[in-house]
């Protein structure tokens, strides 16, 4: 593909899929701050075992939302051009900040005010909206104003999360062992034995922390490992073998089940 055609292809993908960026979050453990501008095509959000605290500019005043751990891909709300900034918690990290077990948020998108005291959620929304107004008043190019606004909004989400984490109970060490176990492909019985819990106890702890049991968490994390490999151009058969699938057909079934589209179509960018 010529340089010109490649550039035009990227522009078309940006219009259809929107722009997405992320950076490592200050709260650690693999959390990330991300920004997204909706494109003209479907915005498919894939399951990742995480919960997100989101500021969406949809609507006249913007709103704070919480996206729970998904078991299947979902389409993000908002018309083309809608901007959002989010703090994605690492698997098991969200409940300490949000104040509710993860399974209560599974496959849901809810207002933050439904989880936090109204005054606390309102103060955060007001601070983010004020940062938006200040950035928009700057005499700079629109792209620079947007970047500055989203940077401040991301830091405000981090500050709010850090404030809650300071008063939360220390992380349950069992959670890291569960994530490590399912990432290695260890079965539920093996993980339970390794952490000294019965399988039912492990399931209850997993539901509260991740939103679903260890087996489902393993499927979701394996999917994301496979997609990371496939996006680098690794052949699908090698992706399946490396990520821990029985074969390429197994990979194809899991991708379609969890994302709603075939792997090849997912990698094209639109995912719709």
XYZ file of C-alpha atoms in Angstrom:
272
model
C 0.000 0.000 0.000
C 1.377 3.430 -0.943
C 2.035 6.021 1.773
C -0.885 8.125 0.490
C -3.310 5.199 0.433
C -2.180 4.070 3.877
C -2.744 7.579 5.254
C -6.220 7.737 3.707
C -7.000 4.283 5.115
C -6.035 5.466 8.615
C -8.199 8.575 8.217
C -11.174 6.413 7.201
C -10.632 4.137 10.214
C -10.437 7.170 12.512
C -13.768 8.469 11.198
C -15.448 5.085 11.536
C -13.926 3.849 14.774
C -13.064 7.093 16.504
C -9.835 7.868 18.309
C -8.726 5.958 21.392
C -5.700 6.600 23.594
C -4.635 5.344 26.999
C -1.845 5.731 29.536
C -0.877 4.043 32.764
C -2.856 5.295 35.747
C -1.349 6.563 38.970
C -3.339 4.078 41.060
C -1.167 1.237 39.749
C -1.829 -2.508 39.440
C -2.328 -2.171 35.690
C -5.072 0.461 35.795
C -5.218 2.897 32.875
C -6.637 6.293 31.972
C -8.157 6.342 28.508
C -9.768 8.842 26.153
C -12.124 8.085 23.288
C -13.829 10.144 20.606
C -16.696 8.282 18.976
C -16.481 7.782 15.218
C -19.232 7.183 12.703
C -19.132 3.400 13.011
C -20.214 1.162 15.901
C -18.042 1.562 19.013
C -17.632 -1.995 20.216
C -16.386 -2.275 23.814
C -14.874 -5.696 24.482
C -14.990 -7.578 27.787
C -11.738 -7.227 29.745
C -12.521 -8.232 33.333
C -12.457 -4.595 34.461
C -14.739 -1.846 35.690
C -14.446 1.749 34.475
C -15.202 5.152 35.962
C -16.172 7.341 32.998
C -16.787 11.005 32.296
C -18.901 11.249 29.161
C -19.544 14.539 27.374
C -22.785 13.172 25.950
C -25.732 15.352 26.881
C -25.809 19.051 27.723
C -23.824 18.863 30.971
C -21.844 15.628 30.706
C -22.213 12.780 33.170
C -20.228 10.405 35.370
C -20.866 6.739 34.655
C -19.626 3.373 35.850
C -19.273 0.503 33.402
C -19.300 -2.869 35.100
C -17.384 -5.960 33.991
C -18.831 -7.234 30.735
C -19.434 -10.843 29.837
C -20.012 -9.958 26.168
C -19.076 -7.050 23.936
C -21.391 -4.042 24.029
C -21.813 -0.953 21.886
C -20.784 2.299 23.565
C -23.478 4.997 23.671
C -23.149 8.424 22.115
C -23.358 9.984 18.637
C -20.273 10.522 16.438
C -17.865 13.003 17.980
C -18.888 12.246 21.565
C -15.842 12.394 23.825
C -15.262 10.351 26.949
C -12.467 10.021 29.490
C -12.254 6.929 31.653
C -10.306 5.309 34.449
C -10.145 1.566 33.864
C -9.457 -0.331 37.060
C -7.369 -3.473 37.034
C -9.328 -6.716 37.529
C -10.455 -6.815 41.168
C -9.549 -3.178 41.885
C -12.863 -1.476 41.151
C -14.962 -2.538 44.165
C -12.624 -0.787 46.635
C -13.204 2.519 44.791
C -16.821 2.124 43.782
C -18.061 0.656 47.050
C -20.079 -2.254 45.657
C -19.245 -5.858 44.718
C -18.358 -6.206 41.059
C -21.113 -8.712 40.314
C -23.722 -6.052 41.106
C -22.411 -4.077 38.127
C -21.935 -6.957 35.710
C -23.010 -6.015 32.155
C -24.339 -2.660 33.381
C -23.690 1.032 32.743
C -24.936 3.081 35.691
C -24.617 6.687 36.951
C -21.892 7.130 39.560
C -24.475 8.911 41.721
C -26.263 5.571 42.107
C -23.182 4.186 43.906
C -21.578 7.129 45.730
C -23.204 9.626 48.066
C -24.877 12.263 45.932
C -22.759 15.131 47.226
C -19.493 13.298 46.507
C -20.489 12.376 42.964
C -21.779 15.909 42.355
C -18.529 17.534 43.542
C -16.488 15.384 41.184
C -18.803 16.164 38.260
C -18.578 19.887 39.004
C -14.767 19.804 39.132
C -14.584 17.972 35.806
C -17.078 20.324 34.173
C -15.116 23.336 35.472
C -11.901 21.930 33.996
C -13.755 21.606 30.690
C -14.872 25.240 30.780
C -11.378 26.502 31.626
C -9.771 24.513 28.812
C -12.391 25.653 26.309
C -11.678 29.297 27.188
C -8.038 28.997 26.130
C -7.110 30.664 22.840
C -5.569 27.578 21.294
C -6.431 25.160 18.518
C -9.382 22.853 19.171
C -7.194 19.737 19.228
C -4.938 21.308 21.873
C -7.921 22.368 23.986
C -9.391 18.883 23.782
C -6.104 17.235 24.798
C -5.642 19.645 27.717
C -9.227 19.175 28.876
C -9.050 15.403 28.755
C -5.696 15.344 30.560
C -7.133 17.316 33.474
C -10.318 15.251 33.523
C -8.288 12.039 33.659
C -6.245 13.345 36.593
C -9.425 14.299 38.454
C -10.768 10.758 38.038
C -7.463 9.411 39.362
C -7.508 11.797 42.331
C -11.014 10.694 43.256
C -10.034 7.031 43.062
C -6.842 7.572 45.069
C -8.809 9.325 47.784
C -11.102 6.343 48.159
C -8.278 3.805 47.997
C -6.500 5.522 50.898
C -9.369 4.599 53.224
C -10.161 1.196 51.696
C -9.096 -2.166 53.029
C -5.753 -3.474 51.658
C -6.070 -5.520 48.453
C -6.987 -9.156 49.008
C -3.805 -11.115 48.132
C -5.957 -13.976 46.869
C -7.117 -11.842 43.929
C -3.657 -11.556 42.379
C -3.242 -15.307 42.729
C -6.553 -15.890 40.942
C -5.594 -13.595 38.053
C -2.177 -15.245 37.782
C -3.709 -18.699 37.890
C -6.322 -18.170 35.204
C -3.726 -16.383 33.044
C -1.569 -19.510 33.200
C -4.540 -21.656 32.284
C -4.815 -23.304 35.713
C -8.219 -24.805 36.390
C -10.546 -23.644 39.160
C -9.749 -26.637 41.364
C -6.022 -26.011 41.044
C -6.366 -22.312 41.875
C -8.598 -23.037 44.862
C -6.084 -25.536 46.229
C -3.195 -23.119 45.682
C -4.860 -20.298 47.644
C -6.301 -22.552 50.355
C -9.976 -22.047 49.542
C -12.807 -24.344 48.598
C -14.141 -23.959 45.077
C -17.370 -22.350 46.313
C -15.413 -19.871 48.424
C -13.223 -19.073 45.438
C -16.307 -18.500 43.312
C -17.823 -16.106 45.847
C -14.578 -14.137 46.182
C -14.281 -13.985 42.384
C -17.836 -12.742 41.926
C -17.314 -9.925 44.418
C -13.946 -8.866 42.987
C -14.226 -9.504 39.240
C -17.951 -9.724 38.580
C -17.839 -13.363 37.517
C -16.218 -16.642 38.455
C -12.603 -17.565 37.848
C -13.435 -19.668 34.793
C -15.183 -16.778 33.016
C -12.411 -14.384 34.056
C -9.915 -16.762 32.474
C -11.863 -16.794 29.202
C -12.016 -13.000 29.109
C -8.316 -12.501 29.869
C -7.360 -15.175 27.335
C -9.445 -13.367 24.707
C -7.543 -10.146 25.347
C -4.185 -11.921 25.131
C -5.240 -13.425 21.811
C -6.373 -10.080 20.416
C -3.114 -8.420 21.464
C -1.219 -11.066 19.523
C -3.513 -10.975 16.491
C -3.216 -7.186 16.215
C 0.538 -7.538 15.744
C 0.008 -9.723 12.685
C 0.625 -13.134 14.281
C -1.163 -15.834 12.220
C -4.408 -16.987 13.794
C -3.187 -20.565 14.278
C -0.159 -19.297 16.200
C -2.376 -16.938 18.188
C -4.535 -19.873 19.247
C -1.574 -21.976 20.325
C 0.180 -19.167 22.197
C -2.907 -17.828 23.972
C -3.969 -21.243 25.210
C -6.782 -22.342 22.889
C -7.173 -25.949 21.798
C -6.907 -24.942 18.142
C -7.805 -22.159 15.720
C -11.449 -23.265 15.574
C -11.668 -22.947 19.365
C -10.241 -19.425 19.115
C -12.762 -18.504 16.417
C -15.720 -19.772 18.487
C -14.616 -17.916 21.610
C -14.032 -14.642 19.757
C -17.463 -14.777 18.144
C -19.140 -15.748 21.439
C -17.504 -12.990 23.497
C -17.377 -10.187 20.921
C -20.276 -10.946 18.584
C -18.183 -10.808 15.403
C -15.534 -13.011 13.714
C -11.888 -12.357 14.537
C -11.017 -11.045 11.070
C -13.845 -8.525 11.145
C -12.897 -7.452 14.671
C -9.346 -6.719 13.572
C -10.502 -4.591 10.642
C -11.197 -1.833 13.139
C -14.907 -1.126 13.088
C -15.922 -4.285 14.885
C -19.505 -3.542 13.975
